[in-house]
C-alpha atoms as a printed R data frame, in Angstrom:
   type eleno elety resid chain resno       x      y      z
1  ATOM     1    CA   MET     A     1 -78.698 73.782 -1.202
2  ATOM     2    CA   LEU     A     2 -76.819 72.531  1.796
3  ATOM     3    CA   VAL     A     3 -79.472 70.478  3.151
4  ATOM     4    CA   GLY     A     4 -79.916 68.650 -0.255
5  ATOM     5    CA   LEU     A     5 -76.185 67.929  0.033
6  ATOM     6    CA   PHE     A     6 -75.925 66.823  3.428
7  ATOM     7    CA   ALA     A     7 -78.999 64.431  2.856
8  ATOM     8    CA   ALA     A     8 -77.209 62.995 -0.400
9  ATOM     9    CA   LEU     A     9 -73.949 62.516  1.536
10 ATOM    10    CA   THR     A    10 -76.024 61.010  4.594
11 ATOM    11    CA   LEU     A    11 -78.020 58.581  2.390
12 ATOM    12    CA   GLY     A    12 -74.595 57.653  0.442
13 ATOM    13    CA   GLY     A    13 -72.952 56.641  4.033
14 ATOM    14    CA   PHE     A    14 -76.111 54.363  4.506
15 ATOM    15    CA   VAL     A    15 -75.746 52.621  1.286
16 ATOM    16    CA   LEU     A    16 -72.190 51.951  1.995
17 ATOM    17    CA   GLY     A    17 -72.663 50.829  5.339
18 ATOM    18    CA   ALA     A    18 -75.501 48.495  4.146
19 ATOM    19    CA   LYS     A    19 -73.358 47.165  1.612
20 ATOM    20    CA   ALA     A    20 -70.221 46.322  4.053
21 ATOM    21    CA   THR     A    21 -72.424 44.875  6.450
22 ATOM    22    CA   SER     A    22 -74.079 42.337  3.778
23 ATOM    23    CA   TRP     A    23 -70.552 41.687  2.478
24 ATOM    24    CA   ALA     A    24 -69.505 40.780  5.985
25 ATOM    25    CA   ILE     A    25 -72.455 38.557  6.493
26 ATOM    26    CA   ALA     A    26 -71.656 36.848  2.904
27 ATOM    27    CA   GLN     A    27 -68.107 36.016  3.911
28 ATOM    28    CA   GLU     A    28 -69.224 34.417  7.016
29 ATOM    29    CA   SER     A    29 -71.823 32.449  5.379
30 ATOM    30    CA   ARG     A    30 -68.865 31.151  2.997
31 ATOM    31    CA   GLY     A    31 -66.984 29.995  5.772
32 ATOM    32    CA   MET     A    32 -64.769 32.930  6.343
33 ATOM    33    CA   GLY     A    33 -65.384 33.199  9.922
34 ATOM    34    CA   ARG     A    34 -62.037 31.826 11.524
35 ATOM    35    CA   GLU     A    35 -61.943 33.015 14.857
36 ATOM    36    CA   GLY     A    36 -59.842 30.386 17.071
37 ATOM    37    CA   LEU     A    37 -58.846 28.232 14.192
38 ATOM    38    CA   PRO     A    38 -55.333 26.984 13.634
39 ATOM    39    CA   TRP     A    39 -53.483 28.471 10.974
40 ATOM    40    CA   VAL     A    40 -49.953 28.701  8.856
41 ATOM    41    CA   VAL     A    41 -47.958 30.753  6.686
42 ATOM    42    CA   VAL     A    42 -47.422 29.096  3.306
43 ATOM    43    CA   GLU     A    43 -43.907 29.218  2.616
44 ATOM    44    CA   LYS     A    44 -42.157 28.588 -0.688
45 ATOM    45    CA   GLY     A    45 -42.483 25.041 -2.241
46 ATOM    46    CA   ASP     A    46 -45.763 24.473 -0.126
47 ATOM    47    CA   THR     A    47 -48.910 23.108 -1.994
48 ATOM    48    CA   LEU     A    48 -52.362 22.768 -0.654
49 ATOM    49    CA   TRP     A    49 -51.975 18.870 -0.714
50 ATOM    50    CA   THR     A    50 -48.841 18.792  1.400
51 ATOM    51    CA   ILE     A    51 -50.554 21.131  3.954
52 ATOM    52    CA   ALA     A    52 -53.344 18.891  3.945
53 ATOM    53    CA   ALA     A    53 -51.381 15.955  4.323
54 ATOM    54    CA   ALA     A    54 -49.297 17.372  7.128
55 ATOM    55    CA   VAL     A    55 -52.289 18.581  9.016
56 ATOM    56    CA   SER     A    56 -54.364 15.101  8.932
57 ATOM    57    CA   PRO     A    57 -51.819 12.458  8.598
58 ATOM    58    CA   GLY     A    58 -53.539  9.278  7.679
59 ATOM    59    CA   ASP     A    59 -56.846 11.008  6.822
60 ATOM    60    CA   ASP     A    60 -58.413 11.826  3.207
61 ATOM    61    CA   THR     A    61 -55.843 14.431  1.635
62 ATOM    62    CA   ALA     A    62 -58.336 15.641 -0.979
63 ATOM    63    CA   ALA     A    63 -61.237 15.928  1.864
64 ATOM    64    CA   THR     A    64 -58.829 17.767  3.950
65 ATOM    65    CA   ALA     A    65 -57.556 19.935  1.053
66 ATOM    66    CA   GLY     A    66 -61.425 20.597  0.217
67 ATOM    67    CA   GLU     A    67 -62.151 21.705  3.817
68 ATOM    68    CA   ILE     A    68 -58.858 24.106  3.961
69 ATOM    69    CA   MET     A    69 -60.348 25.652  0.797
70 ATOM    70    CA   ARG     A    70 -63.559 26.381  2.150
71 ATOM    71    CA   LEU     A    71 -62.452 27.756  5.339
72 ATOM    72    CA   ASN     A    72 -60.430 30.296  3.387
73 ATOM    73    CA   GLY     A    73 -62.621 30.857  0.502
74 ATOM    74    CA   LEU     A    74 -60.452 29.624 -2.299
75 ATOM    75    CA   SER     A    75 -61.741 28.670 -5.677
76 ATOM    76    CA   SER     A    76 -58.863 26.896 -6.668
77 ATOM    77    CA   SER     A    77 -55.818 25.125 -5.120
78 ATOM    78    CA   LEU     A    78 -53.441 27.531 -5.958
79 ATOM    79    CA   ILE     A    79 -51.468 29.171 -2.901
80 ATOM    80    CA   ARG     A    80 -49.102 31.527 -2.699
81 ATOM    81    CA   PRO     A    81 -45.757 31.869 -0.291
82 ATOM    82    CA   GLY     A    82 -46.477 34.511  2.522
83 ATOM    83    CA   GLY     A    83 -50.310 33.876  2.458
84 ATOM    84    CA   ARG     A    84 -52.050 32.611  5.878
85 ATOM    85    CA   LEU     A    85 -54.242 29.521  5.597
86 ATOM    86    CA   TYR     A    86 -56.685 28.601  8.442
87 ATOM    87    CA   LEU     A    87 -56.657 24.930  9.100
88 ATOM    88    CA   PRO     A    88 -59.540 22.678 10.267
89 ATOM    89    CA   ASP     A    89 -59.604 22.431 13.837
90 ATOM    90    CA   ARG     A    90 -58.822 18.700 14.850
91 ATOM    91    CA   THR     A    91 -58.931 19.180 18.536
92 ATOM    92    CA   PRO     A    92 -60.884 16.373 20.157
């Protein structure tokens, strides 16, 4: 009986580990890998559009906003104060 319980717990650990790994891979493929990217903390009154315009003045604000959304895995342009937003790296 103890052997069966041990086997069930071990199998459960393997399943959870596999799910966590596949979730991490999915996040990376969705653009969630952000190592080394600049970021900002959203302040009260900020919008995705004002941040995008500040990040890339003179560029297409909508395109920059879309890139910020992709980098952060956002499904809408709604952002909340206190949140961290990763920004496109504009370093030449």
